[in-house]
Coordinates of C-alpha atoms in Angstrom, one line a residue:
X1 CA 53.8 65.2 160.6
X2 CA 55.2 67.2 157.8
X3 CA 54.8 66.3 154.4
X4 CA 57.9 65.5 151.5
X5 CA 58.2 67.0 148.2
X6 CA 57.6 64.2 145.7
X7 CA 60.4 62.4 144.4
X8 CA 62.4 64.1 141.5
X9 CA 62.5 62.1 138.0
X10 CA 65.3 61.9 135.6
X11 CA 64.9 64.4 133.0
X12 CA 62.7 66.7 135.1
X13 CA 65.3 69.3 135.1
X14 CA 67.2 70.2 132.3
X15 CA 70.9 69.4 132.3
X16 CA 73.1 72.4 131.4
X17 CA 74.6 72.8 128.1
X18 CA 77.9 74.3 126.8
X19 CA 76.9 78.0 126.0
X20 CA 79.1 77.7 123.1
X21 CA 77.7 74.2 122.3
X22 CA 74.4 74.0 123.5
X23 CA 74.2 70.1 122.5
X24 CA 77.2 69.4 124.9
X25 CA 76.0 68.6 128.4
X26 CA 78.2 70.0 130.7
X27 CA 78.3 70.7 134.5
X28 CA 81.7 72.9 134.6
X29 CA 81.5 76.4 134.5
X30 CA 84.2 79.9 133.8
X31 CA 85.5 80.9 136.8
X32 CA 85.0 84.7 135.6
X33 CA 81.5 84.5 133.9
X34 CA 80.2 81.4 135.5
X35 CA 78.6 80.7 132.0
X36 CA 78.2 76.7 131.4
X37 CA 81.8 75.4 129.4
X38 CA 82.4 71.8 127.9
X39 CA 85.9 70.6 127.3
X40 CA 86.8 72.3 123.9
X41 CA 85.5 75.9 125.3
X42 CA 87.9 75.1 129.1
X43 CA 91.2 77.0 129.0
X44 CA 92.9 76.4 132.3
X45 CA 93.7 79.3 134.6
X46 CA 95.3 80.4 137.8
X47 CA 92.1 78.2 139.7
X48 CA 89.6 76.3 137.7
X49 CA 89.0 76.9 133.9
X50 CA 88.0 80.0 132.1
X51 CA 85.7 80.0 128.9
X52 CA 87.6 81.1 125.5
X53 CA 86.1 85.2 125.5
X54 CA 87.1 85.7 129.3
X55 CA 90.9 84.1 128.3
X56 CA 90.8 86.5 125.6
X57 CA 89.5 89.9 127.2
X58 CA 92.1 89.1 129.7
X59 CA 94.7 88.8 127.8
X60 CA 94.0 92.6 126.3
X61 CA 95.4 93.7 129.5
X62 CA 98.4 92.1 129.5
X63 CA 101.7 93.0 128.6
X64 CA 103.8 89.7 126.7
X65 CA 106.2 88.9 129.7
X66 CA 110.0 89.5 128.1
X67 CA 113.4 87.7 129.1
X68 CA 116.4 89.6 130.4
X69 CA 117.8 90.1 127.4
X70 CA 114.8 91.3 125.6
X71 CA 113.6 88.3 123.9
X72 CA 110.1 86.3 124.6
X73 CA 109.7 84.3 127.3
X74 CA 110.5 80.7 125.8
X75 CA 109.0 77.5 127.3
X76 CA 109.6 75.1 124.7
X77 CA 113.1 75.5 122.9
X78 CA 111.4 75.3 119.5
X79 CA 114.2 77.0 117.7
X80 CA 116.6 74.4 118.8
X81 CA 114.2 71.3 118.2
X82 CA 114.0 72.8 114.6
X83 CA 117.8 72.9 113.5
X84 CA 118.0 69.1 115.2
X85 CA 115.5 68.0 112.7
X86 CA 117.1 69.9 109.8
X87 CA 120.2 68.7 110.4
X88 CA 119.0 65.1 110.4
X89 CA 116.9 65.6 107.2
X90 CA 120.0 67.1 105.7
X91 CA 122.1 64.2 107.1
X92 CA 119.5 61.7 105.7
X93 CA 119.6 63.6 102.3
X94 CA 123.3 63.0 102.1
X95 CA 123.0 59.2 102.9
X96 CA 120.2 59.0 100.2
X97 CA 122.4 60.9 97.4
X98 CA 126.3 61.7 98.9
X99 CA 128.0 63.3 96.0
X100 CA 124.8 65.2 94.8
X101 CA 123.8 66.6 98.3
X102 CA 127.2 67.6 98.8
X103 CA 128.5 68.7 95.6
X104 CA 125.9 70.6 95.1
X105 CA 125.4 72.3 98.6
X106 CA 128.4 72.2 100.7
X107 CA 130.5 75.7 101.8
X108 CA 133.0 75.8 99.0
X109 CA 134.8 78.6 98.3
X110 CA 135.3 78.9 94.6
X111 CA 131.9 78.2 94.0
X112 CA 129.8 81.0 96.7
X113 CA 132.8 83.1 94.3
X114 CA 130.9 82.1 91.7
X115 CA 127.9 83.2 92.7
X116 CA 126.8 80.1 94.8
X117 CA 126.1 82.2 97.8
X118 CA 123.5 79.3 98.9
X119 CA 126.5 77.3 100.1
X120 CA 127.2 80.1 102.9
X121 CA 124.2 78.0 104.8
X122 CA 123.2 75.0 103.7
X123 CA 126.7 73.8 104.4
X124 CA 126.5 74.2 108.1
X125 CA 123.2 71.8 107.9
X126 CA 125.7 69.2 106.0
X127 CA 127.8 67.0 107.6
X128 CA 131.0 64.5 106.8
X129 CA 130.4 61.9 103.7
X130 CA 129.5 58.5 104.6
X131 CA 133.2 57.6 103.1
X132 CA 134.5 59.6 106.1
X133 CA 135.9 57.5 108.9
X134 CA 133.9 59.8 111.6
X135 CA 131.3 60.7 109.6
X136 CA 128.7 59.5 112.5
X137 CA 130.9 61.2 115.7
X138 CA 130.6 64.2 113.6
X139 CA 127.1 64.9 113.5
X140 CA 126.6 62.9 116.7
X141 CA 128.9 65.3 118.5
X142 CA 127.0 68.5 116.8
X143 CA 123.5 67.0 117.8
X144 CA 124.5 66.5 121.1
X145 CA 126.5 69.7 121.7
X146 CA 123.2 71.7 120.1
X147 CA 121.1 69.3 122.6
X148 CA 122.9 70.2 125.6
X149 CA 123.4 73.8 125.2
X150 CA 120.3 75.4 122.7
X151 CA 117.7 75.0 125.2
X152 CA 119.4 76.8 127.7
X153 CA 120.8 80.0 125.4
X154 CA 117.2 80.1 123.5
X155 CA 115.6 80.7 126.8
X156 CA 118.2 83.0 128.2
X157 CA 118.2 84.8 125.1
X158 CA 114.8 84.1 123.4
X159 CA 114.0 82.3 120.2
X160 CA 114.4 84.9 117.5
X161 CA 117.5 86.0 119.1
X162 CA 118.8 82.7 119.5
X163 CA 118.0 81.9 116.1
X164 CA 120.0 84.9 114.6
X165 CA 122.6 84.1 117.1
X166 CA 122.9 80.3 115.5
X167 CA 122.8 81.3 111.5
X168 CA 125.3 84.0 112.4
X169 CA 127.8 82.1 113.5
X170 CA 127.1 79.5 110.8
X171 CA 127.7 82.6 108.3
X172 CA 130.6 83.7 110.4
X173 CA 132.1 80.4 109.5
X174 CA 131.5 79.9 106.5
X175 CA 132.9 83.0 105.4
X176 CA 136.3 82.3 107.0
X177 CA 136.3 79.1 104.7
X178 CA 135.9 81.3 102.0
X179 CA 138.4 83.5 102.8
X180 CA 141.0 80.8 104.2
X181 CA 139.7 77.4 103.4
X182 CA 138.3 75.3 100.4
X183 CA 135.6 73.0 101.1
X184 CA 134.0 72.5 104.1
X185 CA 130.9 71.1 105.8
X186 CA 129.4 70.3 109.3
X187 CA 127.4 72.6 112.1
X188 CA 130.3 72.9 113.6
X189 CA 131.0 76.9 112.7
X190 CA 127.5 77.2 114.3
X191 CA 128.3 75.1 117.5
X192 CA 131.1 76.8 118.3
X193 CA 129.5 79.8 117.8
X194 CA 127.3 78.2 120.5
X195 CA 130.3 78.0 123.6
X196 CA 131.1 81.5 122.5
X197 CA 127.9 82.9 123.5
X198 CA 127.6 80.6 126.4
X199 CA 130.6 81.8 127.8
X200 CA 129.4 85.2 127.6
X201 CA 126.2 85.0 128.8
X202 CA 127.9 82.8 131.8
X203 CA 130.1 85.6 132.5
X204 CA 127.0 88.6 132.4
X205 CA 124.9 86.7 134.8
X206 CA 127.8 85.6 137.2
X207 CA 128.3 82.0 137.0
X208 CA 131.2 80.3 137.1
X209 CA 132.6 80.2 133.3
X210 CA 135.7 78.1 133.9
X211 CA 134.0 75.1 132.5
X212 CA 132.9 76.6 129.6
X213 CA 136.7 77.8 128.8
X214 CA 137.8 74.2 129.6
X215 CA 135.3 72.7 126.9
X216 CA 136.2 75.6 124.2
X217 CA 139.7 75.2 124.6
X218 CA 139.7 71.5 124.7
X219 CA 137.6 72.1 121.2
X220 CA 140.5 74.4 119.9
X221 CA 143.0 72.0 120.7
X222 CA 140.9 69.4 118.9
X223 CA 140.7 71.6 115.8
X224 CA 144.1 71.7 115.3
X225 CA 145.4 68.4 116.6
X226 CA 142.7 66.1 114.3
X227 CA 143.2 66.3 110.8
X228 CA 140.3 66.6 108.4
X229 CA 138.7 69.7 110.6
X230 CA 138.2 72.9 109.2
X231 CA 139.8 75.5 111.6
X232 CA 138.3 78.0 109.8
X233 CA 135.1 77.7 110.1
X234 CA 135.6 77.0 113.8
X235 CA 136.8 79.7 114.7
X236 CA 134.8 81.9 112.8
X237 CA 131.6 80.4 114.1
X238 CA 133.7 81.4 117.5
X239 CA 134.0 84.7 116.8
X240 CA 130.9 85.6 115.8
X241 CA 128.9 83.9 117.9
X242 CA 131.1 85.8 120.8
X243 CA 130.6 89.0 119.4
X244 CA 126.8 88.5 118.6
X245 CA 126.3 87.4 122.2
X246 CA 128.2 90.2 123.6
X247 CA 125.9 92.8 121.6
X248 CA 122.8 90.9 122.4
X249 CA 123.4 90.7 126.7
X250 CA 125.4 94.0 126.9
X251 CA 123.0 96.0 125.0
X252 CA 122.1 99.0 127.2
X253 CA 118.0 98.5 128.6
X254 CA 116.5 101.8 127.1
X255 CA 118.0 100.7 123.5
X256 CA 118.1 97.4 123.8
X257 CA 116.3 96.0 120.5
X258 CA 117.5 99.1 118.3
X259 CA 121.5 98.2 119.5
X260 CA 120.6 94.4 119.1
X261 CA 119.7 94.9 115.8
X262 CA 121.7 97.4 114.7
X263 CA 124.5 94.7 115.6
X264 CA 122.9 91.8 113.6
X265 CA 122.6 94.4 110.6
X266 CA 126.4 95.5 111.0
X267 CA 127.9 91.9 110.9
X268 CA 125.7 90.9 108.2
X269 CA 127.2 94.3 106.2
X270 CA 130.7 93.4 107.0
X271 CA 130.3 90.2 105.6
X272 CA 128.6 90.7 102.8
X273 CA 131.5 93.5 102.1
X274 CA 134.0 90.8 102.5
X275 CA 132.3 88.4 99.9
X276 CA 132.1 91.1 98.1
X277 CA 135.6 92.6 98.0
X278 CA 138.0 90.1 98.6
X279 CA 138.2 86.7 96.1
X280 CA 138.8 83.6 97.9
X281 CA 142.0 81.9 99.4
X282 CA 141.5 79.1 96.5
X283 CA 141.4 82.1 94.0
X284 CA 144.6 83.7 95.3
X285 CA 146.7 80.9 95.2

């Protein structure tokens, strides 16, 4: 007959604690260290849950993973989440106060000649008056369009990128109001901007980009056949964002960021010389 250990009571043995947090009672431990880890100190890895220092030492090692055309690896389109909301706030704005929101900030050209230049921006984030009989279908149909296609260029071409690829094309229309047009307002420079690049990055990785020249010329058409758009800043937004795309996926691997750059600089120069050198259409005539 062998005799049994005697029973164990609760609170004979103590219960392990966070090593961060020794009040915290916890039973999970890092994978790496095996040290004790309550919830706030648990950062999920490849199996299990590493402690805060072991994430960070092995993180030292490791090089930021890059997309194909240079730009961080984007999860979470937080670029294009960020011009929805501004454009909504701006679009709210203008419901709140019409004629002071857009007298004031619309792209009009007399007034960047002036010395306005804030107008070269803010009024891509503007959109038709309320007195407008498509006022809604006009930011509706920017919202969407931005929806539908922003995720998928700002994690093709990362979110700084993507981000310089959206305001230049925004600039790029504005300044062809300036040069051609009066008053204008709307994302729409910026969207079209958008199918440009689209079709460009289409064409560099091999897809199909027939669909993508259906929906920009239908958009053309659309410019020309509805009255009340502004062609110009259409298809200025269209050209640049073309071109920027072109420089940003066609930039050669070895000099990829300095050519990248060195493109964004250059269109930014030229247009700056334009507003610069040349007075405006309104001006002229």
């Amino acid at each position: 007959m062998t005799s049994q250990p005697p029973p164990m009571h609760p609170g004979a043995e103590a219960a392990p604690t966070c090593y961060r947090h020794p009040e915290r009672e916890t039973y999970v431990r890092c994978q790496r260290c095996e040290r004790s880890i309550c919830p706030d100190c648990m950062r999920d890895a490849a199996v299990g849950h590493q402690c805060v220092e072991c994430v960070q030492q092995g993180n030292r090692g490791v090089r930021n993973a890059r997309g194909m055309f240079g730009g961080a690896v984007v999860t979470t389109p937080r670029v294009t989440w960020a011009l929805l909301i501004v454009n909504v706030l701006a679009y709210l704005a203008e419901i709140a106060d019409p004629e002071g929101v857009i007298g004031r900030f619309a792209t009009w050209s007399y007034g960047i000649y002036q010395g306005e230049w804030w107008r070269l921006i803010t009024g891509a984030f503007l959109h038709a008056p309320l007195t407008s009989s498509w006022s809604l279908s006009h930011i509706l149909f920017n919202m969407w369009a931005l929806y539908a296609i922003g995720p998928t260029l700002e994690r093709r071409l990362g979110s700084l990128r993507f981000a310089a690829l959206y305001l230049l094309s925004a600039l790029g229309g504005s300044v062809a109001v300036y040069l051609f047009g009066d008053v204008a307002v709307g994302a729409s420079g910026a969207i079209y901007g958008l199918f440009g690049a689209l079709f460009v990055v289409s064409r560099k990785l091999g897809f199909d980009a027939r669909g993508v020249l259906w929906l920009i010329g239908i958009n053309i058409v659309l410019t020309f056949v509805v009255s009340g758009i502004s062609w110009q800043g259409h298809l200025g937004g269209l050209v640049t964002g073309t071109v920027v795309a072109a420089a940003f996926v066609y930039a050669p691997r070895g000099s990829r960021n300095a050519v990248q750059l060195s493109a964004v600089v250059a269109l930014l120069t030229i247009m700056a010389v334009i507003l610069l050198t040349f007075p405006p259409h309104v001006v002229i005539a």
